[in-house]
Coordinates of C-alpha atoms and ligand atoms in Angstrom, one line a residue:
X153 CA 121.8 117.6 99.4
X154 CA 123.1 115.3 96.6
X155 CA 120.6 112.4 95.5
X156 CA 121.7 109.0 95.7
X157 CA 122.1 107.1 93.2
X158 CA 119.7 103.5 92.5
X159 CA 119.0 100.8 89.6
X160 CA 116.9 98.5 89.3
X161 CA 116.6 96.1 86.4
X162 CA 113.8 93.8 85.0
X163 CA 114.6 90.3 83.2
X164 CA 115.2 91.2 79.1
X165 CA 111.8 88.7 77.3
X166 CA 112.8 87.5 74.4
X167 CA 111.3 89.1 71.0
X168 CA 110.0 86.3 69.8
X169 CA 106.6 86.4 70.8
X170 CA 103.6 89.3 72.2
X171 CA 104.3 91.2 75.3
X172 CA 102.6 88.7 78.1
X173 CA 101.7 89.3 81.8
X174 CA 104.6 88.5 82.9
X175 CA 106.6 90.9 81.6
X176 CA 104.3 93.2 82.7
X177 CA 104.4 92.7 86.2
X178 CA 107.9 93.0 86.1
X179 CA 107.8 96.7 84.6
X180 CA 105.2 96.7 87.2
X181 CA 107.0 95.6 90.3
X182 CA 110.0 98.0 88.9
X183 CA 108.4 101.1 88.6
X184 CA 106.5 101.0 91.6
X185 CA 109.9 100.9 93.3
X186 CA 111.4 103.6 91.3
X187 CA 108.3 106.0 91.9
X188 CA 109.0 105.1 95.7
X189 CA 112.6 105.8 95.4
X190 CA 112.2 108.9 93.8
X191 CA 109.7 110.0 95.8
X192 CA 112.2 110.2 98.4
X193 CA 114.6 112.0 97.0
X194 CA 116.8 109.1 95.1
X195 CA 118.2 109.5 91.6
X196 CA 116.8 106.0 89.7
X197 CA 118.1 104.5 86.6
X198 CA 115.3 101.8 85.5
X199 CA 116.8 99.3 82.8
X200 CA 114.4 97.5 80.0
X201 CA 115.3 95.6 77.3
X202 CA 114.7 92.8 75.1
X203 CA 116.9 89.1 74.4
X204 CA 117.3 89.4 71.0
X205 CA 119.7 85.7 70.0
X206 CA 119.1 82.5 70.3
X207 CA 117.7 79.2 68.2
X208 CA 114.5 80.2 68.8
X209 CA 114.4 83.7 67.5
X210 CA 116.1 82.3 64.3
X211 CA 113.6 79.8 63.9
X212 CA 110.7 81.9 64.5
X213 CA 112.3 84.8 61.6
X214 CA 112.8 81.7 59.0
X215 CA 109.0 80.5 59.7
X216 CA 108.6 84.3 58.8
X217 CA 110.5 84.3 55.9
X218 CA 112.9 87.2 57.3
X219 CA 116.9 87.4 58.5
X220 CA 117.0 87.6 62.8
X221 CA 118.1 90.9 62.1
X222 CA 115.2 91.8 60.1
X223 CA 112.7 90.0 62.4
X224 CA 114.0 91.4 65.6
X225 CA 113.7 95.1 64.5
X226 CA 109.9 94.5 63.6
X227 CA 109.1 93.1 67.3
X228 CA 111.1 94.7 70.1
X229 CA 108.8 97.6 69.9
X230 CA 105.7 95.3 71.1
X231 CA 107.9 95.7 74.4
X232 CA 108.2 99.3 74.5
X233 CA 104.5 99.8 73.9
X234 CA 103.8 97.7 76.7
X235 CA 106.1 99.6 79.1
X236 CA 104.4 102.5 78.0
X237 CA 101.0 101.0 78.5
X238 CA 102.1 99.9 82.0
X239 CA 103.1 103.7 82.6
X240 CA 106.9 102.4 83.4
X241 CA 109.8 105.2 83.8
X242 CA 112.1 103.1 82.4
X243 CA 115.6 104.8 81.9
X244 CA 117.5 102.4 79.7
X245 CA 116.3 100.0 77.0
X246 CA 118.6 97.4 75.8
X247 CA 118.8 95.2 72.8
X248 CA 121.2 93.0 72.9
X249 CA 121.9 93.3 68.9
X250 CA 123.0 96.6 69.9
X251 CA 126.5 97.5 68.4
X252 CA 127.6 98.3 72.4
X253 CA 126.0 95.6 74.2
X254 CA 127.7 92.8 71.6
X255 CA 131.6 94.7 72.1
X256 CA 130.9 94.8 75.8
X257 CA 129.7 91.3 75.6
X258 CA 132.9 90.0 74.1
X259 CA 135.3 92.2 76.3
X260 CA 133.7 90.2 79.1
X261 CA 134.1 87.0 77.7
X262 CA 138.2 87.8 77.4
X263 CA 138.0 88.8 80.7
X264 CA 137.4 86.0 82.5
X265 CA 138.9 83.7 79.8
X266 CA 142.1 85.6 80.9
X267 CA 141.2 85.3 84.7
X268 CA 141.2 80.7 83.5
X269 CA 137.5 80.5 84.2
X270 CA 136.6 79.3 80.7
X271 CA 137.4 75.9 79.5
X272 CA 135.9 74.0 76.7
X273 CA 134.5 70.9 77.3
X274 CA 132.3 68.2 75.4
X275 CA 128.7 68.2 76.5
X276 CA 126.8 65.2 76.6
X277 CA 123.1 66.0 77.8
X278 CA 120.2 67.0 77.3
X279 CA 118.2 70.5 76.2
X280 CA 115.0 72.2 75.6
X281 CA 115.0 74.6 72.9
X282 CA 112.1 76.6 74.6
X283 CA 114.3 77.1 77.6
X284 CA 117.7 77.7 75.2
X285 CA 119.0 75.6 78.2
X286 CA 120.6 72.1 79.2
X287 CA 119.0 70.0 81.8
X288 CA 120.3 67.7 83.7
X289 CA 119.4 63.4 83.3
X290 CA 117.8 64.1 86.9
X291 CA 115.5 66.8 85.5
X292 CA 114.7 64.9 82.3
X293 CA 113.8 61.8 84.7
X294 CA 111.8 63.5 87.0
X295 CA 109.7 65.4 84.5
X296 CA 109.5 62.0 82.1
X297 CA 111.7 63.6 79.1
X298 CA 109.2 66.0 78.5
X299 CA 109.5 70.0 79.6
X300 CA 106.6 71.0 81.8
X301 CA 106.9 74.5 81.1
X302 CA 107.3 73.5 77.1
X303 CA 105.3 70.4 76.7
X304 CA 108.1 69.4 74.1
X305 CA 110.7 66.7 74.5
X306 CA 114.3 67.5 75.8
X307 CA 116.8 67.0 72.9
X308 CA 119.6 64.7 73.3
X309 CA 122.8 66.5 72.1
X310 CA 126.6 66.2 72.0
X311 CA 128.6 68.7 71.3
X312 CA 132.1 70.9 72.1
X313 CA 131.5 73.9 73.9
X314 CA 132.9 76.6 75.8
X315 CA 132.3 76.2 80.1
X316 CA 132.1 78.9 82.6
X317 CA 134.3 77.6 85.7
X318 CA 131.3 78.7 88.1
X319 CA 131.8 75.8 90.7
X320 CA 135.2 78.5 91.8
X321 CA 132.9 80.6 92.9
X322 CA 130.6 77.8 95.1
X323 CA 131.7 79.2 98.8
X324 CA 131.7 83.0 97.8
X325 CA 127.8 82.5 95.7
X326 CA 126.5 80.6 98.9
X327 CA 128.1 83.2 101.5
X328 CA 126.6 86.4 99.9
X329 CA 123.4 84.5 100.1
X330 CA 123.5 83.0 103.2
X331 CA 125.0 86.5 104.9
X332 CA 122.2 88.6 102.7
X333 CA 124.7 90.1 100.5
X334 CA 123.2 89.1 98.2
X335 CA 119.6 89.0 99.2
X336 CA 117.0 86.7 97.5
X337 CA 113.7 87.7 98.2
X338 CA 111.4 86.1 98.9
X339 CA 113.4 84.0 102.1
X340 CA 111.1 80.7 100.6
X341 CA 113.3 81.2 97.1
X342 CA 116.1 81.7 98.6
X343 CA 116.1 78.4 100.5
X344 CA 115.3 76.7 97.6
X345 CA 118.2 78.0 95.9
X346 CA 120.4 77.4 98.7
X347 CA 119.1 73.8 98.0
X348 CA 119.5 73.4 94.4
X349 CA 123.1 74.7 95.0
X350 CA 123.6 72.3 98.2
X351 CA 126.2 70.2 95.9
X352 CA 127.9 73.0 94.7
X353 CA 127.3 75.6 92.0
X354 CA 127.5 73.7 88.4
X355 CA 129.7 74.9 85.7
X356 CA 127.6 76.0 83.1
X357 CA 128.0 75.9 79.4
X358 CA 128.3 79.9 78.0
X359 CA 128.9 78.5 74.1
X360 CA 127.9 76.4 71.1
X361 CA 129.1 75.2 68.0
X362 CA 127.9 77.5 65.1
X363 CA 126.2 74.7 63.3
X364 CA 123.6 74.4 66.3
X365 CA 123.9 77.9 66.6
X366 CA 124.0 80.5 64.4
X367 CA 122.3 83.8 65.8
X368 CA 124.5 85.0 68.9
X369 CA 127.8 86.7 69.4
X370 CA 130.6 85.3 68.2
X371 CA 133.1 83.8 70.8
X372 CA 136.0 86.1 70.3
X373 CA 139.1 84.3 68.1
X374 CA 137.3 81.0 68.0
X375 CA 134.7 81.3 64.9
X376 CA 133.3 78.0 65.3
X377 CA 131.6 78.7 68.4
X378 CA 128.9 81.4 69.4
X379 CA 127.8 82.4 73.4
X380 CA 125.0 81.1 74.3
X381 CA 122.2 83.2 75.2
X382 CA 122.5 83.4 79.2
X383 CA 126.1 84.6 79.2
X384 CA 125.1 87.3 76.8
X385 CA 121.5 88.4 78.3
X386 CA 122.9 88.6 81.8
X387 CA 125.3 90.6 81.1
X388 CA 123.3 93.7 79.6
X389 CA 122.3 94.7 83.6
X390 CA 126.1 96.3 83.2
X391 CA 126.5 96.7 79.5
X392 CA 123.2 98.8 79.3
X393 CA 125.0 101.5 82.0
X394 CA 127.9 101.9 79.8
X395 CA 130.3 99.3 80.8
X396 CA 132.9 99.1 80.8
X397 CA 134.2 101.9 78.7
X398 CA 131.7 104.8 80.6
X399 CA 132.7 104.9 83.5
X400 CA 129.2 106.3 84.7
X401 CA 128.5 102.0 85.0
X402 CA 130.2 102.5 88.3
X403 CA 128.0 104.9 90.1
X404 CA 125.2 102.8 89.3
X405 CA 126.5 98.9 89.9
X406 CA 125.6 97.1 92.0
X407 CA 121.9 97.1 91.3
X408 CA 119.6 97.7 94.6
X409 CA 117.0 95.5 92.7
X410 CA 117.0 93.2 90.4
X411 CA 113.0 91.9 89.6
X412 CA 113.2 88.5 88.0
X413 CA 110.6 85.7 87.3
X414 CA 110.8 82.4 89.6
X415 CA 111.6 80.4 86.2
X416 CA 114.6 82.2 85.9
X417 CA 116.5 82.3 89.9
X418 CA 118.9 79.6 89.2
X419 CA 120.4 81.9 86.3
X420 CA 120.1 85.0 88.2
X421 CA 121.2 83.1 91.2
X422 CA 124.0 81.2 89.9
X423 CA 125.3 81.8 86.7
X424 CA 125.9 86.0 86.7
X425 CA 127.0 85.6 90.2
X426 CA 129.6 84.0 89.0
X427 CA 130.5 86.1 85.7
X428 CA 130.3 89.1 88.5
X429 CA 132.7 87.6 90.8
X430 CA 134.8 86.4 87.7
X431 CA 135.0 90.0 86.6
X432 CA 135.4 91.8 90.1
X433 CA 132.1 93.1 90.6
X434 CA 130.3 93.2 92.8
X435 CA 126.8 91.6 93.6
X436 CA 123.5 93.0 93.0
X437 CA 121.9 93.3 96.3
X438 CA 118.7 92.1 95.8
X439 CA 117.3 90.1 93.4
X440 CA 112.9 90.1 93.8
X441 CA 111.9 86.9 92.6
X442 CA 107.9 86.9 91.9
X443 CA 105.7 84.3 90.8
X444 CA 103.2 83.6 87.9
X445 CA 99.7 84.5 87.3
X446 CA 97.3 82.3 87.3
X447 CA 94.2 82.1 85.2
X448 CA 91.4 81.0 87.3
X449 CA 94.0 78.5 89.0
X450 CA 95.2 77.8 85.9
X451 CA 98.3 77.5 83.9
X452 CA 98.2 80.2 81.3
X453 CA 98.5 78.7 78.3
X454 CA 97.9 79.1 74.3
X455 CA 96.6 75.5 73.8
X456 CA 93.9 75.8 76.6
X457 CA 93.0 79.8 75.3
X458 CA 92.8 81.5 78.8
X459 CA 95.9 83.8 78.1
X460 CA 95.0 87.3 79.5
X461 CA 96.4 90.2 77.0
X462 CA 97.8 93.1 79.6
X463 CA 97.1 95.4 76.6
X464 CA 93.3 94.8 76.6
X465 CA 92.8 95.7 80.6
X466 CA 95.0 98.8 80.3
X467 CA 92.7 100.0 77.3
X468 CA 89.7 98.9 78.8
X469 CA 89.6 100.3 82.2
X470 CA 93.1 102.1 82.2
X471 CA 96.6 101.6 83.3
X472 CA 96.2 102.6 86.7
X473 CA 93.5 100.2 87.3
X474 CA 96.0 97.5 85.6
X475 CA 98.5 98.5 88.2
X476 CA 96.2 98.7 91.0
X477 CA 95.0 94.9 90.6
X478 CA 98.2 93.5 89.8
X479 CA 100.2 95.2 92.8
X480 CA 97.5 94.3 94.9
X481 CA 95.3 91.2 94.1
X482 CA 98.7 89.1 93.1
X483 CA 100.7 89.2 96.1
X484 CA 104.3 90.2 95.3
X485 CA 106.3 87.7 95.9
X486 CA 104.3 84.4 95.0
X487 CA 102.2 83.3 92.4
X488 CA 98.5 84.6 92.0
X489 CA 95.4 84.6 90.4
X490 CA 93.3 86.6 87.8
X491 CA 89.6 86.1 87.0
X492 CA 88.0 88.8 85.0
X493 CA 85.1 88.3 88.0
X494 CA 87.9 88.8 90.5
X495 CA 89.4 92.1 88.4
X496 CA 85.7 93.9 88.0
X497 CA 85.3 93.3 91.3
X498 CA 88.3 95.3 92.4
X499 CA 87.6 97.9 89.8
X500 CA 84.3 98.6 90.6
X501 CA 83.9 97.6 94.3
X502 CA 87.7 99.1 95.5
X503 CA 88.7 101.4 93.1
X504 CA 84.8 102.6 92.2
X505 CA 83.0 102.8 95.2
X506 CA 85.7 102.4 98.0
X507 CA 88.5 105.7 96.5
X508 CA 86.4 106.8 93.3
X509 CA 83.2 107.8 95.7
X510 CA 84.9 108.6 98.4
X511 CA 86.7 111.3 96.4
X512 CA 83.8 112.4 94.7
X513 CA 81.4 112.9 98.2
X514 CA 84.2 114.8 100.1
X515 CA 84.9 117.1 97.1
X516 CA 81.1 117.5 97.0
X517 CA 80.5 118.5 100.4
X518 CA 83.5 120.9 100.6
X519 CA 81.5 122.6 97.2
X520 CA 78.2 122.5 98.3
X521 CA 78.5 123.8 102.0
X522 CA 81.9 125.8 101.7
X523 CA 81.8 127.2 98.3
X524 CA 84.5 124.6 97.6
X525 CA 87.4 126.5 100.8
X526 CA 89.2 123.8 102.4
X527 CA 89.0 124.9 106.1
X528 CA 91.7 125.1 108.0
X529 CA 92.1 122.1 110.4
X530 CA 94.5 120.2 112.2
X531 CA 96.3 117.9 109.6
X532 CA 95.7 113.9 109.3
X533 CA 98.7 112.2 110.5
X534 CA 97.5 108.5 110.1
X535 CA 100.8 106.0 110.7
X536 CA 102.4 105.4 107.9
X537 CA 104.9 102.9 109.7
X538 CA 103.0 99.8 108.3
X539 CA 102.8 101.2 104.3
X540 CA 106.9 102.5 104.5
X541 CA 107.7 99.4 106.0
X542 CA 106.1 96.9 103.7
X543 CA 107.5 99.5 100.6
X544 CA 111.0 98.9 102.5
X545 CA 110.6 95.0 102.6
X546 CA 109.2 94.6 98.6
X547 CA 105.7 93.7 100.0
X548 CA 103.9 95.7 97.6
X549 CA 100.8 94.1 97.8
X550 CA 101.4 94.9 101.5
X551 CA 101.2 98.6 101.1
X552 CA 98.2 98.9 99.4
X553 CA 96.5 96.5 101.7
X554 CA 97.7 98.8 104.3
X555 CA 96.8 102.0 102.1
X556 CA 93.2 100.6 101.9
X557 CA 92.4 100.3 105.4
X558 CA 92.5 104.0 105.5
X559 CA 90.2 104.7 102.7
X560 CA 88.1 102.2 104.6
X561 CA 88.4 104.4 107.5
X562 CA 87.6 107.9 106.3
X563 CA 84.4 106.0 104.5
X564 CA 83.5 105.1 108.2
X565 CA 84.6 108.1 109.8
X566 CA 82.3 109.8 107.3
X567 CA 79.8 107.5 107.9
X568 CA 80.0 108.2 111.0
X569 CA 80.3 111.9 111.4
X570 CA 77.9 112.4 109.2
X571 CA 78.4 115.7 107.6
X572 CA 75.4 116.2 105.7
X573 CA 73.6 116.3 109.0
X574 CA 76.4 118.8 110.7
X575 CA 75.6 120.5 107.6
X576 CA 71.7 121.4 108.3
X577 CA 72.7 122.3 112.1
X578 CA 74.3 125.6 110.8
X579 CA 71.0 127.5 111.3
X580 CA 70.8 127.2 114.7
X581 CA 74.1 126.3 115.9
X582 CA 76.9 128.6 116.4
X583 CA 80.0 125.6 116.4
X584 CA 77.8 123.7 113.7
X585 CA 80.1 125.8 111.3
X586 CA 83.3 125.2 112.4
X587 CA 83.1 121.8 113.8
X588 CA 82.0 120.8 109.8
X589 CA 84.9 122.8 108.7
X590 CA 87.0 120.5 110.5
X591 CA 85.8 117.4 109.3
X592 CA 86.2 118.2 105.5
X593 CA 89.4 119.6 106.2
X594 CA 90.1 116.3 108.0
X595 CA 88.9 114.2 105.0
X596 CA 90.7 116.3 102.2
X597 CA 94.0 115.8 103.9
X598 CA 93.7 112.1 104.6
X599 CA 92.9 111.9 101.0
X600 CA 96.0 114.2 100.2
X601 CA 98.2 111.8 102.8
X602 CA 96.6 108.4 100.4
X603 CA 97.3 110.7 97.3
X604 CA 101.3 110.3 98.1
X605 CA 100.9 106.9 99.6
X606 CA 99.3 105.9 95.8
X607 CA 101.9 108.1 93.6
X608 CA 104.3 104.8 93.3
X609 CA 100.7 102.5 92.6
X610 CA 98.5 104.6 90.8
X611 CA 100.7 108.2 89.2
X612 CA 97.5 109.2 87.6
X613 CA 95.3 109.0 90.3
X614 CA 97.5 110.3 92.7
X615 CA 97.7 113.5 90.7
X616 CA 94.1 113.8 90.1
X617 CA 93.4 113.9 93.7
X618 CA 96.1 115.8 94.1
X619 CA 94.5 118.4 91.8
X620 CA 91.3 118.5 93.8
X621 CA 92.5 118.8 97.2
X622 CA 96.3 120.6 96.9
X623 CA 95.2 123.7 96.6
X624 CA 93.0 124.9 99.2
X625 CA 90.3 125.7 96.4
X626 CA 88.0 122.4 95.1
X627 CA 87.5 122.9 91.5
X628 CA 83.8 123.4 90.6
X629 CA 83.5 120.9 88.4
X630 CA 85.7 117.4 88.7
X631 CA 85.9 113.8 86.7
X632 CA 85.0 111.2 88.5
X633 CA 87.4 108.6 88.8
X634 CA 87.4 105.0 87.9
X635 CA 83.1 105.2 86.2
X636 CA 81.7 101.8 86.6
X637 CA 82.5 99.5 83.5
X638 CA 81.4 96.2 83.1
X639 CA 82.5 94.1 80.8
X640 CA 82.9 90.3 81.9
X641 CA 80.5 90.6 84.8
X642 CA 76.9 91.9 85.3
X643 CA 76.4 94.7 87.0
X644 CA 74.5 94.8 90.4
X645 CA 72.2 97.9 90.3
X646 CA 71.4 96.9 86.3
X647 CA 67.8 97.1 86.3
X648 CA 66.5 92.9 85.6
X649 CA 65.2 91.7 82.6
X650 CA 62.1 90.4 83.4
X651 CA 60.5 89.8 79.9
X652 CA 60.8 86.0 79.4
Ligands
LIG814 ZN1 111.5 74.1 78.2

């Protein structure tokens, strides 16, 4: 059988600043799906990258006393060592200083300036550098002239740039969302698109003079102007797979996912639809719009000092306990919250006691009263109709929910069964013997069946229980998984101070 091809993408953070949770969960989100998708036979390519123009990178290397060029090469690899913390099997990383991303960029640009969809124009407006965007004199009013997400004030400029002729595209942008061609997911973001587009998809500015900005690619025969960022970023999802002069691209485009961050739908939504179309592509099919992380119901934010550093909780308690919270505690497809209190919990409570124990007990018992044989039994066969179909729907948070509930289960069935007590019957019971063969050889395959059910989650683990279990034979001696650590919260059974 031949595999079948998938990609899926994650939005490209700009360099100018430390990997942040955000980008996290999106390597998150897109490697749990490629572990799924491989798991099941598919052949994944898993795009990365980092947005490496724009005002605000150029600012931030003059502050640092260092070309863009210069600055950039010192901090995309802050990105890759995140990925690598996260555990992502990325496939592709792009920077869009690459020598192939910026020809491929320009190619593009003649293309649909050939097809008449690019016109220049005199903009009048508004913009926030933070957002390298223009905002409309609705959005200014509405937010009193100040960017919520920036705290800064929206600059007024005027200027000649170049326009992308998106509004063509209105009818065929709203169809393929309406008809799920192009599916936004969650349905609540999708709606709200279809709102925001209700008048029509805008035209959107892809260029700007070279006085206001000078770190981009250059629009091709017009050296006074240089694309602005979007038109450029967006387009690495095709340029990183070769296009157009591999023609590998084609075996790969359209992208099955595309994992982006609610702050950016209406570019994702809009604006590459419309380059897309303007090129003859087609459509990604799904673009997986999650939300933001909280901090204790709050913003995360620099000023107020509650910013949550992904690197410390992967070093701390480990990258599968990194993934485990963030696939499950912030629900996949809207925003959510993190509290340390709310993390050690899960750690210690779910992933400690709840799978770590669990583990260790069965693998106990099978040692102590087998000499560590797995029995032959019956195989678990718990539904997995709940867990495949929440994988199938993006409901990540879903699946381990419903993976959970059957550690939960064997922990009662255990309880239950008790087979410490089956144990001591084997003196003077003939089916004592068997009938606690069965029940270990029950609980090592559920916990084989959750092994595979966590391999997208939680690789390590899944392989660790995999090792103890796979064979038949439980290894004499095995680490315990996920030892209590407490860091930002007391622990329970910690003996009390009572000097005072
Ligand atoms: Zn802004």
């Amino acid at each position: 059988m031949t595999k079948t091809n998938a990609y899926i993408t994650t939005a490209i953070p700009y360099v100018n600043g430390k990997p942040h949770i955000g980008n996290a969960l999106d390597y998150l989100l897109a490697d749990i799906w490629t572990r799924y998708q491989k798991q099941n036979g598919r052949q994944v390519r898993f795009q990365v990258g980092t947005d490496e123009h724009g005002n605000k990178i150029a600012a931030k290397a003059r502050a640092n006393n260092l070309d863009p060029q210069s600055y950039v090469d010192g901090m995309y690899g802050n990105f890759k060592i995140l990925m690598g913390a996260v555990g992502a099997e990325y496939t592709d990383f792009v920077r869009t200083t690459d020598q192939h991303h910026v020809a491929a960029v320009q190619y593009i640009w003649r293309r649909l300036s050939q097809a008449g969809l690019i016109y220049k124009h005199t903009y009048e407006g508004w913009y926030c550098m933070g957002h390298e965007a223009f905002f409309t004199d609705k959005e200014v009013h509405d937010t009193s002239g100040i960017c919520p997400d920036h705290q800064t004030p929206y600059e007024r400029v005027s200027e000649e740039n170049y326009y992308l002729r998106a509004s063509a595209f209105t009818e065929r942008i709203r169809q393929a969302i309406e008809s799920g061609k192009m599916k936004i997911v969650p349905e609540f973001r999708k709606n709200e698109f279809l709102e925001l587009i209700k008048n029509g998809v805008q035209d959107v500015s892809i260029s700007r003079p070279r006085k206001n900005l000078s770190w981009g690619v250059s629009v091709p025969d017009d050296d006074t102007q240089v694309m602005y960022v979007w038109i450029d970023a967006l387009a690495n999802y095709i340029t990183v797979l070769g296009y157009p002069d591999n023609p590998e691209w084609q075996t790969y485009w359209p992208a099955d996912v595309q994992v982006i961050g609610k702050d950016i739908l209406r570019f994702h939504a809009g604006i590459w639809p419309a380059m897309l179309l303007g090129l003859d592509l087609p459509l990604p099919k799904v673009l997986l719009v999650h939300g933001f992380v909280h901090v204790g119901g709050a913003k995360m934010s620099k000023t107020v000092g509650n910013v949550v550093d992904p690197m410390e909780i992967i070093q701390n308690y480990g990258a599968d306990a990194f993934r485990y919270f963030f696939a499950r505690h912030i629900p996949t497809q809207e925003d959510g919250d993190f509290t340390w209190e709310k993390f050690e919990n899960a750690y210690n409570g779910e992933l400690g006691n709840d799978l770590g124990n669990l583990v260790q007990r069965v693998a106990a018992m099978i040692t102590r009263y087998q000499a560590g044989v797995i029995g032959n039994a019956p195989q678990a066969e718990h539904d997995m109709t709940g867990y495949r179909d929440a994988m199938q729907h993006l409901q990540f948070s879903q699946a381990l929910d419903d993976v959970w509930s059957s550690v939960r289960s064997l922990n009662q069935y255990l309880e239950r069964v008790k087979p410490w007590q089956i144990a001591k019957q084997r003196a003077n019971d003939h089916d004592a013997e068997g009938h606690l063969n069965e029940v270990l050889a029950y609980a090592a395959s559920t916990l084989l069946q959750i092994a595979d059910e966590l391999v997208p989650f939680m690789p390590t683990t899944a392989e660790a229980i995999h090792s103890i279990f796979a064979t038949g034979i439980v290894p004499a001696q095995i680490t315990p998984l996920f030892p209590k650590i407490y860091l930002h919260t007391s622990n329970p059974q910690a003996p009390q101070d009572t000097r005072k």
